[in-house]
Short mmCIF file of N, CA and C in Angstrom, two decimals:
data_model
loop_
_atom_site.label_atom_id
_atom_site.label_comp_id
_atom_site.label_asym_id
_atom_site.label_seq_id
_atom_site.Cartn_x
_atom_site.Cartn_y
_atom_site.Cartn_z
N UNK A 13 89.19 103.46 83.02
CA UNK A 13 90.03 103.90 84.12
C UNK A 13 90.51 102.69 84.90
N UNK A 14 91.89 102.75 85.59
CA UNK A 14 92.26 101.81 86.25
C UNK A 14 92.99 102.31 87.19
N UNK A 15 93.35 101.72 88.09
CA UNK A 15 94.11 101.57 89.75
C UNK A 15 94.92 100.49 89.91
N UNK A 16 96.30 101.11 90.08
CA UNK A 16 97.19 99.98 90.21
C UNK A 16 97.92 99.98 91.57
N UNK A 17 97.97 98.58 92.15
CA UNK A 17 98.73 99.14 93.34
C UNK A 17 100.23 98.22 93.62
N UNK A 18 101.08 99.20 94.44
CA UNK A 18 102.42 98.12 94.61
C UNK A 18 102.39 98.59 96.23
N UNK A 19 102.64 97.24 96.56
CA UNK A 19 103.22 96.72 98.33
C UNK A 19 104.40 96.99 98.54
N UNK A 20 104.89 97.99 98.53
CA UNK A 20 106.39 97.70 99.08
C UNK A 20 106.85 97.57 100.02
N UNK A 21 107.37 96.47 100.81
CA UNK A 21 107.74 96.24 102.14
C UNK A 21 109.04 95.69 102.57
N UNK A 22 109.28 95.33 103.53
CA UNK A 22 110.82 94.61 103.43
C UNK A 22 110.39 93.41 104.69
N UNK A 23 110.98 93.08 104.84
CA UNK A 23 110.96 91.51 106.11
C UNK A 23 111.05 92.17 107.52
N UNK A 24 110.22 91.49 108.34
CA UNK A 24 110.94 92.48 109.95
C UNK A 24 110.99 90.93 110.58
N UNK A 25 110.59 90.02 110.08
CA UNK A 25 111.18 88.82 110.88
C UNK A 25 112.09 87.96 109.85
N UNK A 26 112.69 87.04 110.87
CA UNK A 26 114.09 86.29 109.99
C UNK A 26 112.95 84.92 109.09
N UNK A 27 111.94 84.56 109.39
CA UNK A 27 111.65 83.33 108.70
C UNK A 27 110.71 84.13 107.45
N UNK A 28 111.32 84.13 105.89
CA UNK A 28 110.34 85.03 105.21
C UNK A 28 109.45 84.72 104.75
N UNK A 29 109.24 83.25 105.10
CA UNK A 29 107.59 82.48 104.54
C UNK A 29 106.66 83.04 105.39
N UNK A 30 106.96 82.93 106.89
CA UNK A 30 105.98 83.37 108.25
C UNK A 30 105.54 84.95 107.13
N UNK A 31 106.84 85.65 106.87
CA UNK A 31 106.11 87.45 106.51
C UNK A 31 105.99 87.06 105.27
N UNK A 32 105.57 86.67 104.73
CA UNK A 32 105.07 86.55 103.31
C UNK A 32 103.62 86.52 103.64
N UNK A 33 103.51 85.04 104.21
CA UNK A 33 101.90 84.69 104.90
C UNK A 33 101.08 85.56 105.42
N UNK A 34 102.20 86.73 106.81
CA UNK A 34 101.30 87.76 107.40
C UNK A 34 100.97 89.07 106.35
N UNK A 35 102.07 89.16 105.62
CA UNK A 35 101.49 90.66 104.32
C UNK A 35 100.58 90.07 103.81
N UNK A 36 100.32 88.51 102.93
CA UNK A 36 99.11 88.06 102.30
C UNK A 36 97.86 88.39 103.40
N UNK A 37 97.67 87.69 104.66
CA UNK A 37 96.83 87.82 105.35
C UNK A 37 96.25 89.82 105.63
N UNK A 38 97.00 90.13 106.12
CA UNK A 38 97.04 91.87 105.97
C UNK A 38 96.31 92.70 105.17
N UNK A 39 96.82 92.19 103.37
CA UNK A 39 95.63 92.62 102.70
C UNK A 39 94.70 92.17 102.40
N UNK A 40 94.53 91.21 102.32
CA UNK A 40 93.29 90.13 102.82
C UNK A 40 92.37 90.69 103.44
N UNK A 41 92.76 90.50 105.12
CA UNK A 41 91.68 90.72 106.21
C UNK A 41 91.66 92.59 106.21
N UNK A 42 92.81 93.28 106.08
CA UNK A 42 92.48 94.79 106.45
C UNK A 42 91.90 95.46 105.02
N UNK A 43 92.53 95.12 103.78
CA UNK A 43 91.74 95.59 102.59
C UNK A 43 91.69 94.99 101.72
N UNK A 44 90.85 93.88 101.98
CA UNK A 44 90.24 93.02 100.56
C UNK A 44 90.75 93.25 99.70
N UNK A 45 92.52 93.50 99.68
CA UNK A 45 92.52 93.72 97.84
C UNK A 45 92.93 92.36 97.66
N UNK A 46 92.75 92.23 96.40
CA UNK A 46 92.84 91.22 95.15
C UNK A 46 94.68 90.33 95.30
N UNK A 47 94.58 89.25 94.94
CA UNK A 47 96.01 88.94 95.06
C UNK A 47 97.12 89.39 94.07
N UNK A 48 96.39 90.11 93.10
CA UNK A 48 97.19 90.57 91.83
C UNK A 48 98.06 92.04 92.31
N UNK A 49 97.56 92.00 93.81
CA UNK A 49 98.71 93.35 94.22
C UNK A 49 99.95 92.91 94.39
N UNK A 50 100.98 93.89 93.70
CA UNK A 50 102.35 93.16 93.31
C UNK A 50 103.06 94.01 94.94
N UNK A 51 103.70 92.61 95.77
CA UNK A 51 104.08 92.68 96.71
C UNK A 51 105.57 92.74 96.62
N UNK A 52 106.52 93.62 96.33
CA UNK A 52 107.94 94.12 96.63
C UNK A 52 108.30 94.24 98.01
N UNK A 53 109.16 92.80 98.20
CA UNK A 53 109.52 92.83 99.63
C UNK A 53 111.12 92.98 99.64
N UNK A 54 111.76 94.33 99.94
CA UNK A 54 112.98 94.18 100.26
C UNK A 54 113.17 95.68 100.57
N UNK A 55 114.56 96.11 101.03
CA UNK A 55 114.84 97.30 101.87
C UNK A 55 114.62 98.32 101.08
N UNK A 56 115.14 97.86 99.64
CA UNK A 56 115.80 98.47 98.36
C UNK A 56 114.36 99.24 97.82
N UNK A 57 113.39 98.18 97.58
CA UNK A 57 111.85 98.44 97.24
C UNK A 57 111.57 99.57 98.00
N UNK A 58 111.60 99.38 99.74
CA UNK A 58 110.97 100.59 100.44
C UNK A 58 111.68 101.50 100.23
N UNK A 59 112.93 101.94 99.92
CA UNK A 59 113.48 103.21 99.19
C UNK A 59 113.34 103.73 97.94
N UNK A 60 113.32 102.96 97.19
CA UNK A 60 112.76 103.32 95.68
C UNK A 60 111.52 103.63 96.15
N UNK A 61 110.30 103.68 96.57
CA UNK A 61 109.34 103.96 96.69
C UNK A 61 109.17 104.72 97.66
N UNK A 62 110.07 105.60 98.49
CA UNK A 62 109.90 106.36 99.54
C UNK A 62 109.13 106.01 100.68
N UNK A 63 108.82 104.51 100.74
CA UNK A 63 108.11 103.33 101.92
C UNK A 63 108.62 104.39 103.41
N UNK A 64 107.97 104.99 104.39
CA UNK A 64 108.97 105.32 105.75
C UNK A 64 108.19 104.49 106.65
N UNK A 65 107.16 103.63 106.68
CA UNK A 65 106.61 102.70 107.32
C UNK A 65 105.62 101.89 106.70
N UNK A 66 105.14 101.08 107.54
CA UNK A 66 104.45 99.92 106.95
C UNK A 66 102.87 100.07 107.46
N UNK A 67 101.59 100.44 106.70
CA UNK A 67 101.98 100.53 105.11
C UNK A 67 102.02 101.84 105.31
N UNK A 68 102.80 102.28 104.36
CA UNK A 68 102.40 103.67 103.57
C UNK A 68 101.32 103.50 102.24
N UNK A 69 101.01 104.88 102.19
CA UNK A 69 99.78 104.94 100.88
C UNK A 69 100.31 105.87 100.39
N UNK A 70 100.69 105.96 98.79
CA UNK A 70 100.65 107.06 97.79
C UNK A 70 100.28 107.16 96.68
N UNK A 71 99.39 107.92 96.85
CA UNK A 71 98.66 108.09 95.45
C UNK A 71 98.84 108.64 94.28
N UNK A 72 98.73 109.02 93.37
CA UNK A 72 99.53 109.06 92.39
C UNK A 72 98.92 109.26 91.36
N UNK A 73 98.55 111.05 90.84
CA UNK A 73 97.04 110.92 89.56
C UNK A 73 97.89 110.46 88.47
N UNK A 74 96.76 110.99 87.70
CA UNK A 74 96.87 110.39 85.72
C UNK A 74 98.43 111.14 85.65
N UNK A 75 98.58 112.47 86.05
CA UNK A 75 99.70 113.00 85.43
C UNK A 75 101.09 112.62 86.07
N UNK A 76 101.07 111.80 87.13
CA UNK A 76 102.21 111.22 87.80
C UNK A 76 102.50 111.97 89.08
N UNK A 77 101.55 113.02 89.06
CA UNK A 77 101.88 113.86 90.38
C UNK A 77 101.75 112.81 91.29
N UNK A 78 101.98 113.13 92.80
CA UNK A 78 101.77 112.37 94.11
C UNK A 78 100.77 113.02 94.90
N UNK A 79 99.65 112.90 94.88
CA UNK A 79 98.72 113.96 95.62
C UNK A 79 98.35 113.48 96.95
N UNK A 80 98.97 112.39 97.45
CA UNK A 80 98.69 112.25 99.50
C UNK A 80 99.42 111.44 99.67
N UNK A 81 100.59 111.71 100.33
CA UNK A 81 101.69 111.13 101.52
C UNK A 81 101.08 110.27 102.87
N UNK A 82 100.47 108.84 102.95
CA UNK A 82 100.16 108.65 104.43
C UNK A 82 100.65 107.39 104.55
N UNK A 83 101.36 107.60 105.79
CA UNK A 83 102.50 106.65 106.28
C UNK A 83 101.56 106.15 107.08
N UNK A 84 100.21 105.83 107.35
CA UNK A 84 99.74 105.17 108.18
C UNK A 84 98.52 104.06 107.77
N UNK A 85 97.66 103.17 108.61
CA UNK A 85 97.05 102.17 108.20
C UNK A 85 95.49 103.50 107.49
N UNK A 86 94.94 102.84 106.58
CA UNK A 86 93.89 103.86 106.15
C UNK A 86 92.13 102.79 106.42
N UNK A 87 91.07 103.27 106.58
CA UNK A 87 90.08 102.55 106.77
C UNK A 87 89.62 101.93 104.89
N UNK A 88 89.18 100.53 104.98
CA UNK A 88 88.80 100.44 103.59
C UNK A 88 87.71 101.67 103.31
N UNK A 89 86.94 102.76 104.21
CA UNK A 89 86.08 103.51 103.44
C UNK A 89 86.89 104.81 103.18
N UNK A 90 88.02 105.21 104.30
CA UNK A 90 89.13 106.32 103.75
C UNK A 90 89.67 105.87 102.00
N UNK A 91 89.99 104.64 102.37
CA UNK A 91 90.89 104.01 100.85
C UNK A 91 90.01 104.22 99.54
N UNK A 92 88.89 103.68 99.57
CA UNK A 92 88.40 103.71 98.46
C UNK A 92 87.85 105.22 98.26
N UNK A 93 87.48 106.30 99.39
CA UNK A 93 87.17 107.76 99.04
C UNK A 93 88.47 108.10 98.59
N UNK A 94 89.75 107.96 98.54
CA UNK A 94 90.99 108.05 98.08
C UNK A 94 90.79 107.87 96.39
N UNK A 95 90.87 106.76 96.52
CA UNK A 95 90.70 106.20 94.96
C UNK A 95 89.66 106.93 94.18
N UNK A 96 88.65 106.63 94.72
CA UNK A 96 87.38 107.78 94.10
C UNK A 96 87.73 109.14 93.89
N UNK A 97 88.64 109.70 94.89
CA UNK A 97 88.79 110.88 94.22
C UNK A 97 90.16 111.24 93.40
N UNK A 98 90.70 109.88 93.01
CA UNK A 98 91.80 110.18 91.81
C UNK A 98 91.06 109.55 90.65
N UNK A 99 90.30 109.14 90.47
CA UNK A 99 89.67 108.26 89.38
C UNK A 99 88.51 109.47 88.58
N UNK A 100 88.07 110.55 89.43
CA UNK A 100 87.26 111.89 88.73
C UNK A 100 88.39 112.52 87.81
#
């Protein structure tokens, strides 16, 4: 079994190294994920992905359904009971 995740975000400040640095730091310090999370930064990304704020979470079982919409920050022990219960 595996878990894949994509960042999709877009810039809210004009220098995009500064928001590059703060999304790295972000998942870093708020959820230890791994640097291999593929970070899509542009307007276009948060529409293809139905992004309506930063972050959103959607999950997404084996069969491609979408089983939880949350447009808001999640606790790393909400996140991973998330994951745990698409991974049964």
């Amino acid at each position: 079994m595996s878990v894949a995740f994509v960042a999709p975000t877009r810039f809210y400040e004009d220098d995009r190294s500064v928001e590059k640095a703060n999304i790295e730091r972000a998942w870093k310090e708020t959820y230890g994920a791994p640097e291999s999370v593929a970070v899509a930064i542009s307007d276009e990304a948060m529409l293809l992905y139905g992004v309506s704020a930063t972050p959103t979470f959607v999950f997404v079982d084996r069969e491609g359904v979408v089983t939880a919409y949350l447009p808001y920050r999640m606790t790393e022990e909400r996140l991973s009971s998330a994951i745990d219960q698409l991974l049964r």
